[in-house]
Short mmCIF file of C-alpha atoms in Angstrom, two decimals:
data_model
loop_
_atom_site.label_atom_id
_atom_site.label_comp_id
_atom_site.label_asym_id
_atom_site.label_seq_id
_atom_site.Cartn_x
_atom_site.Cartn_y
_atom_site.Cartn_z
CA MET A 1 -7.67 -88.69 -57.80
CA SER A 2 -8.58 -86.10 -60.38
CA GLY A 3 -6.28 -84.21 -62.42
CA SER A 4 -6.65 -81.05 -60.24
CA GLU A 5 -5.90 -83.02 -57.03
CA LYS A 6 -2.97 -84.48 -58.64
CA ALA A 7 -1.64 -80.95 -59.45
CA VAL A 8 -2.33 -79.76 -56.00
CA ALA A 9 -0.41 -82.84 -54.50
CA ARG A 10 2.51 -82.17 -56.77
CA GLY A 11 2.54 -78.44 -55.42
CA LYS A 12 1.26 -76.85 -58.75
CA PRO A 13 -1.37 -74.31 -58.42
CA HIS A 14 -4.95 -75.17 -59.92
CA LYS A 15 -5.67 -73.08 -63.02
CA PRO A 16 -9.60 -72.84 -63.48
CA PRO A 17 -10.66 -73.23 -67.16
CA VAL A 18 -10.93 -69.92 -69.01
CA ASP A 19 -14.72 -68.66 -69.08
CA LYS A 20 -14.72 -67.08 -72.49
CA ASP A 21 -18.09 -65.11 -71.62
CA GLN A 22 -16.42 -63.72 -68.62
CA MET A 23 -13.45 -62.65 -70.38
CA LEU A 24 -15.63 -60.81 -73.11
CA ALA A 25 -17.68 -59.32 -70.26
CA TRP A 26 -14.50 -58.03 -68.45
CA TRP A 27 -14.01 -55.40 -71.32
CA SER A 28 -17.71 -54.74 -72.35
CA THR A 29 -18.25 -51.17 -73.39
CA GLY A 30 -21.14 -48.94 -74.29
CA ILE A 31 -18.98 -46.57 -76.25
CA THR A 32 -17.26 -48.16 -79.15
CA GLU A 33 -18.49 -51.18 -81.06
CA LEU A 34 -15.49 -52.88 -83.01
CA LYS A 35 -15.78 -55.74 -85.45
CA PRO A 36 -13.85 -56.58 -88.57
CA GLY A 37 -14.96 -53.76 -90.91
CA ILE A 38 -17.08 -52.00 -88.26
CA VAL A 39 -16.32 -48.99 -85.92
CA ASN A 40 -19.29 -47.55 -84.43
CA LEU A 41 -19.27 -44.72 -81.82
CA ARG A 42 -22.12 -44.96 -79.38
CA GLY A 43 -24.10 -46.63 -82.13
CA ILE A 44 -23.28 -44.23 -85.02
CA PRO A 45 -20.79 -45.68 -87.64
CA ILE A 46 -17.63 -43.66 -87.84
CA GLN A 47 -17.90 -43.21 -91.55
CA ASP A 48 -21.18 -41.24 -90.76
CA LEU A 49 -19.08 -38.85 -88.51
CA ILE A 50 -16.06 -38.26 -90.63
CA GLY A 51 -16.32 -35.17 -92.61
CA LYS A 52 -19.81 -34.48 -91.46
CA VAL A 53 -19.70 -33.89 -87.52
CA GLY A 54 -17.06 -31.69 -85.85
CA PHE A 55 -14.36 -32.62 -83.31
CA VAL A 56 -16.40 -30.93 -80.35
CA PRO A 57 -19.88 -32.62 -81.13
CA THR A 58 -17.79 -35.75 -81.27
CA ILE A 59 -16.22 -35.21 -77.84
CA TRP A 60 -20.16 -34.72 -76.54
CA LEU A 61 -20.93 -37.85 -78.29
CA MET A 62 -18.29 -39.90 -76.59
CA LEU A 63 -18.93 -38.33 -73.02
CA ARG A 64 -22.62 -38.12 -73.08
CA GLY A 65 -23.82 -40.79 -75.57
CA GLU A 66 -25.76 -38.54 -78.09
CA LEU A 67 -24.84 -35.65 -80.36
CA PRO A 68 -25.44 -32.08 -78.81
CA SER A 69 -27.60 -29.20 -80.43
CA ASP A 70 -25.58 -26.67 -82.49
CA ALA A 71 -26.14 -24.41 -79.57
CA GLU A 72 -24.81 -26.62 -76.96
CA ALA A 73 -21.72 -27.66 -79.21
CA ARG A 74 -20.98 -23.82 -79.62
CA LEU A 75 -21.01 -23.47 -75.74
CA LEU A 76 -18.57 -26.47 -75.25
CA GLU A 77 -16.32 -25.24 -77.96
CA ALA A 78 -16.20 -21.86 -76.39
CA VAL A 79 -15.04 -23.60 -73.00
CA LEU A 80 -12.32 -25.38 -75.06
CA VAL A 81 -11.05 -22.49 -76.97
CA ALA A 82 -11.01 -20.39 -73.63
CA THR A 83 -8.81 -23.03 -71.66
CA VAL A 84 -6.36 -23.68 -74.77
CA ASP A 85 -3.55 -21.74 -73.06
CA HIS A 86 -2.18 -19.44 -70.40
CA GLY A 87 1.42 -18.60 -71.37
CA PRO A 88 4.69 -20.59 -70.81
CA GLN A 89 5.11 -19.67 -67.01
CA SER A 90 2.21 -21.97 -66.00
CA PRO A 91 3.45 -24.93 -64.38
CA SER A 92 2.20 -27.42 -67.01
CA SER A 93 3.35 -25.67 -69.99
CA ALA A 94 6.93 -24.92 -68.32
CA VAL A 95 7.05 -28.65 -67.77
CA ALA A 96 6.07 -29.39 -71.65
CA ARG A 97 8.94 -27.15 -72.68
CA MET A 98 11.42 -28.48 -70.27
CA GLY A 99 10.58 -32.03 -71.03
CA ALA A 100 10.70 -31.35 -74.86
CA THR A 101 14.28 -30.39 -74.60
CA CYS A 102 15.27 -33.59 -72.68
CA GLY A 103 14.74 -35.85 -75.63
CA ILE A 104 11.84 -37.64 -74.23
CA GLY A 105 9.42 -36.87 -77.29
CA LEU A 106 6.12 -35.07 -77.70
CA ASN A 107 4.05 -37.80 -76.16
CA ALA A 108 5.99 -37.80 -72.99
CA ALA A 109 6.44 -34.06 -72.72
CA LEU A 110 2.68 -33.81 -73.18
CA GLY A 111 1.96 -36.75 -70.53
CA SER A 112 4.35 -34.99 -68.14
CA ALA A 113 2.86 -31.59 -68.19
CA ILE A 114 -0.83 -33.16 -67.84
CA THR A 115 0.02 -34.97 -64.78
CA LEU A 116 0.68 -31.35 -63.24
CA LEU A 117 -3.15 -30.62 -63.64
CA GLY A 118 -4.12 -31.38 -60.38
CA ASP A 119 -6.00 -29.75 -57.47
CA HIS A 120 -3.95 -26.74 -57.44
CA HIS A 121 -3.32 -26.14 -60.89
CA GLY A 122 -6.18 -26.93 -63.38
CA GLY A 123 -8.71 -28.48 -60.97
CA ALA A 124 -10.58 -25.19 -59.79
CA GLY A 125 -13.20 -25.81 -62.51
CA GLN A 126 -14.14 -29.18 -61.23
CA GLN A 127 -13.91 -27.88 -57.47
CA CYS A 128 -16.37 -24.84 -58.63
CA MET A 129 -18.61 -27.13 -60.30
CA GLU A 130 -18.94 -29.00 -57.05
CA LEU A 131 -19.59 -25.91 -55.23
CA PHE A 132 -22.32 -24.97 -57.66
CA GLU A 133 -23.74 -28.15 -57.44
CA LYS A 134 -23.96 -28.14 -53.67
CA ILE A 135 -25.73 -24.76 -53.51
CA LEU A 136 -28.25 -25.68 -56.19
CA GLU A 137 -28.93 -29.01 -54.33
CA SER A 138 -29.49 -27.08 -51.03
CA ALA A 139 -31.42 -24.22 -52.50
CA SER A 140 -34.76 -25.84 -51.69
CA ARG A 141 -34.05 -25.55 -47.85
CA PHE A 142 -33.65 -21.72 -47.98
CA ASP A 143 -35.93 -18.76 -48.76
CA SER A 144 -33.90 -18.01 -52.06
CA LEU A 145 -30.99 -18.90 -53.99
CA GLU A 146 -29.28 -15.94 -52.57
CA GLU A 147 -29.66 -17.26 -48.98
CA ALA A 148 -28.21 -20.50 -49.99
CA VAL A 149 -25.00 -18.87 -51.42
CA ARG A 150 -24.63 -16.68 -48.32
CA CYS A 151 -24.80 -19.83 -46.15
CA GLU A 152 -22.43 -22.03 -48.16
CA LEU A 153 -19.89 -19.35 -48.15
CA ALA A 154 -20.23 -18.87 -44.27
CA GLU A 155 -19.94 -22.52 -43.77
CA ARG A 156 -16.61 -22.31 -45.88
CA ARG A 157 -15.28 -19.43 -43.95
CA ALA A 158 -15.95 -21.17 -40.46
CA ALA A 159 -13.98 -24.29 -41.79
CA GLY A 160 -11.26 -22.09 -42.49
CA GLU A 161 -10.99 -22.08 -46.20
CA LYS A 162 -9.40 -18.90 -47.66
CA PHE A 163 -10.22 -19.48 -51.32
CA VAL A 164 -13.27 -19.82 -53.39
CA PRO A 165 -12.41 -21.76 -56.29
CA GLY A 166 -13.38 -19.97 -59.48
CA PHE A 167 -13.19 -16.64 -58.13
CA GLY A 168 -10.20 -14.07 -58.30
CA LYS A 169 -6.95 -14.09 -60.56
CA HIS A 170 -3.60 -12.82 -59.29
CA LEU A 171 -2.90 -11.53 -62.83
CA HIS A 172 -6.05 -10.40 -64.32
CA PRO A 173 -8.21 -7.56 -62.69
CA ILE A 174 -10.97 -8.77 -64.92
CA ASP A 175 -10.16 -11.87 -66.91
CA PRO A 176 -10.86 -11.34 -70.69
CA ARG A 177 -11.99 -15.01 -71.15
CA SER A 178 -14.53 -15.00 -68.34
CA ALA A 179 -15.96 -11.66 -69.70
CA ARG A 180 -16.54 -13.16 -73.22
CA ILE A 181 -17.91 -16.53 -71.91
CA PHE A 182 -20.41 -14.57 -69.45
CA GLU A 183 -21.45 -12.69 -72.85
CA ILE A 184 -22.05 -16.01 -74.53
CA LEU A 185 -23.84 -17.47 -71.37
CA GLU A 186 -26.25 -14.30 -71.21
CA GLN A 187 -27.10 -14.91 -74.85
CA ALA A 188 -27.63 -18.70 -74.45
CA LYS A 189 -30.03 -18.07 -71.65
CA SER A 190 -31.92 -15.38 -73.71
CA ASP A 191 -32.17 -18.13 -76.55
CA GLY A 192 -33.29 -20.69 -74.08
CA THR A 193 -30.43 -23.12 -74.49
CA ILE A 194 -29.53 -23.05 -70.90
CA ALA A 195 -31.70 -22.66 -67.84
CA GLY A 196 -29.54 -19.97 -66.29
CA ASN A 197 -29.30 -21.53 -62.60
CA HIS A 198 -25.30 -22.00 -62.65
CA LEU A 199 -25.11 -18.59 -64.08
CA ALA A 200 -27.20 -17.21 -61.47
CA VAL A 201 -25.08 -18.80 -58.65
CA THR A 202 -21.84 -17.59 -60.21
CA LEU A 203 -23.00 -13.91 -60.06
CA LEU A 204 -24.51 -14.09 -56.53
CA ILE A 205 -21.21 -15.73 -55.35
CA GLU A 206 -19.39 -13.00 -56.80
CA ALA A 207 -21.74 -10.27 -55.34
CA GLU A 208 -21.49 -11.94 -51.91
CA LEU A 209 -17.70 -11.92 -52.05
CA LYS A 210 -17.74 -8.39 -52.99
CA ALA A 211 -19.85 -7.45 -50.13
CA GLN A 212 -17.73 -9.28 -47.70
CA LYS A 213 -14.28 -7.99 -48.74
CA GLY A 214 -15.34 -4.58 -49.89
CA PHE A 215 -13.79 -4.89 -53.58
CA LEU A 216 -14.72 -7.12 -56.50
CA LEU A 217 -13.20 -10.63 -56.69
CA PRO A 218 -14.49 -11.43 -60.25
CA THR A 219 -15.13 -14.74 -61.57
CA ASN A 220 -11.86 -16.20 -63.16
CA ILE A 221 -12.11 -18.59 -66.09
CA ASP A 222 -12.41 -21.76 -63.83
CA GLY A 223 -15.45 -20.25 -62.29
CA ALA A 224 -16.74 -19.18 -66.06
CA ILE A 225 -16.32 -22.60 -67.48
CA ALA A 226 -17.79 -24.25 -64.32
CA ALA A 227 -20.98 -22.43 -65.17
CA VAL A 228 -21.02 -23.28 -68.65
CA LEU A 229 -20.41 -27.15 -68.01
CA GLY A 230 -22.76 -26.88 -65.15
CA GLU A 231 -25.69 -25.42 -67.33
CA LEU A 232 -24.93 -28.19 -70.08
CA GLY A 233 -25.12 -30.87 -67.59
CA PHE A 234 -21.77 -32.23 -67.34
CA ALA A 235 -20.74 -34.02 -64.06
CA PRO A 236 -17.82 -32.33 -62.04
CA PRO A 237 -15.09 -34.77 -62.72
CA LEU A 238 -15.69 -34.04 -66.18
CA GLY A 239 -14.96 -30.42 -65.86
CA ARG A 240 -11.23 -31.25 -65.04
CA GLY A 241 -11.05 -33.69 -67.99
CA ILE A 242 -12.66 -31.19 -70.62
CA PHE A 243 -10.15 -28.50 -69.26
CA ILE A 244 -7.18 -30.92 -70.12
CA LEU A 245 -8.74 -31.76 -73.56
CA GLY A 246 -8.46 -28.03 -74.14
CA ARG A 247 -5.16 -27.17 -72.44
CA ALA A 248 -3.45 -30.39 -74.34
CA VAL A 249 -3.30 -28.22 -77.45
CA GLY A 250 -1.51 -25.33 -75.67
CA LEU A 251 0.91 -27.95 -74.20
CA LEU A 252 1.61 -29.52 -77.63
CA ALA A 253 2.21 -25.97 -78.97
CA HIS A 254 4.69 -24.97 -76.26
CA ALA A 255 6.56 -28.34 -76.52
CA TRP A 256 6.92 -28.22 -80.27
CA GLU A 257 7.97 -24.61 -80.24
CA GLU A 258 10.87 -25.49 -77.69
CA ILE A 259 11.90 -28.66 -79.74
CA GLN A 260 12.11 -26.42 -82.78
CA GLY A 261 14.52 -24.19 -80.90
CA GLY A 262 17.04 -26.78 -80.46
CA ARG A 263 17.87 -26.08 -76.93
CA ARG A 264 18.92 -29.15 -74.79
CA ASN A 265 17.97 -29.69 -71.18
CA LYS A 266 16.28 -26.48 -70.41
CA GLY A 267 15.86 -25.81 -66.83
CA PRO A 268 13.39 -23.92 -64.69
CA MET A 269 15.75 -20.83 -65.09
CA PRO A 270 18.77 -19.73 -67.09
CA PRO A 271 22.23 -21.28 -66.26
CA SER A 272 23.37 -17.92 -65.10
CA CYS A 273 20.71 -17.57 -62.44
CA ILE A 274 22.03 -20.09 -59.62
CA PRO A 275 19.57 -20.68 -56.59
CA PRO A 276 20.79 -19.29 -53.29
CA TYR A 277 22.01 -22.20 -50.83
CA THR A 278 20.06 -21.54 -47.57
CA GLY A 279 21.21 -24.57 -45.42
CA GLU A 280 23.87 -24.79 -43.02
CA PRO A 281 27.17 -22.99 -43.80
#
């Protein structure tokens, strides 16, 4: 009887020998090469990046495997700056501030806040990128891009969807962030940095919504950054990830400000404001 057969007979599970090659392949990566004295990011020694390449081009390098042109890096930086914060009343910022007063530390306060950036808060950029992608992929079936936009919006209405991600904002009649990004996009198109297809879809959707509703439903920041990231060739799921990278700066600032204030256990409203009871008397 072999050793493994004896182990099974004794009721002990058989453990296969460790396959070193399989173990190494398990965590193989094309992102970072790490050896004693060596840290290469996408094949570039990190010492050749430090002090020579900015943080935004490094983000591009890590996500795309190559360094961007200066014009591409400026567009990505515009997105990151535009998404950095939207005030303490936003759900994620409020959670960052409340968490910071509960003694959980900056890392946990930021982590708690980032988990709120879901489909309804922070996810519209990704959804808008998916919308743009669907329209552009279907455009060849129509006589014009305008017709492709009209058909997609009609299908959404027929499906009962009330909102078009990336358009309209309850606070801003015209989102100042979007207005500036459109200026940058128009310049990038004239410079030949972008093709302008996503920009065209954005403007056509805005025009179609205005024709349907009788008033302007302007492109909000989610729609604007979706246009930029789509033009730059980022996959829609990365739209949310890049939004989180930018917004994390604002979350850190809010959490740190709250910690410096010295308040403990901050709730969602002042202690004098007691929520009304609506249950059985």
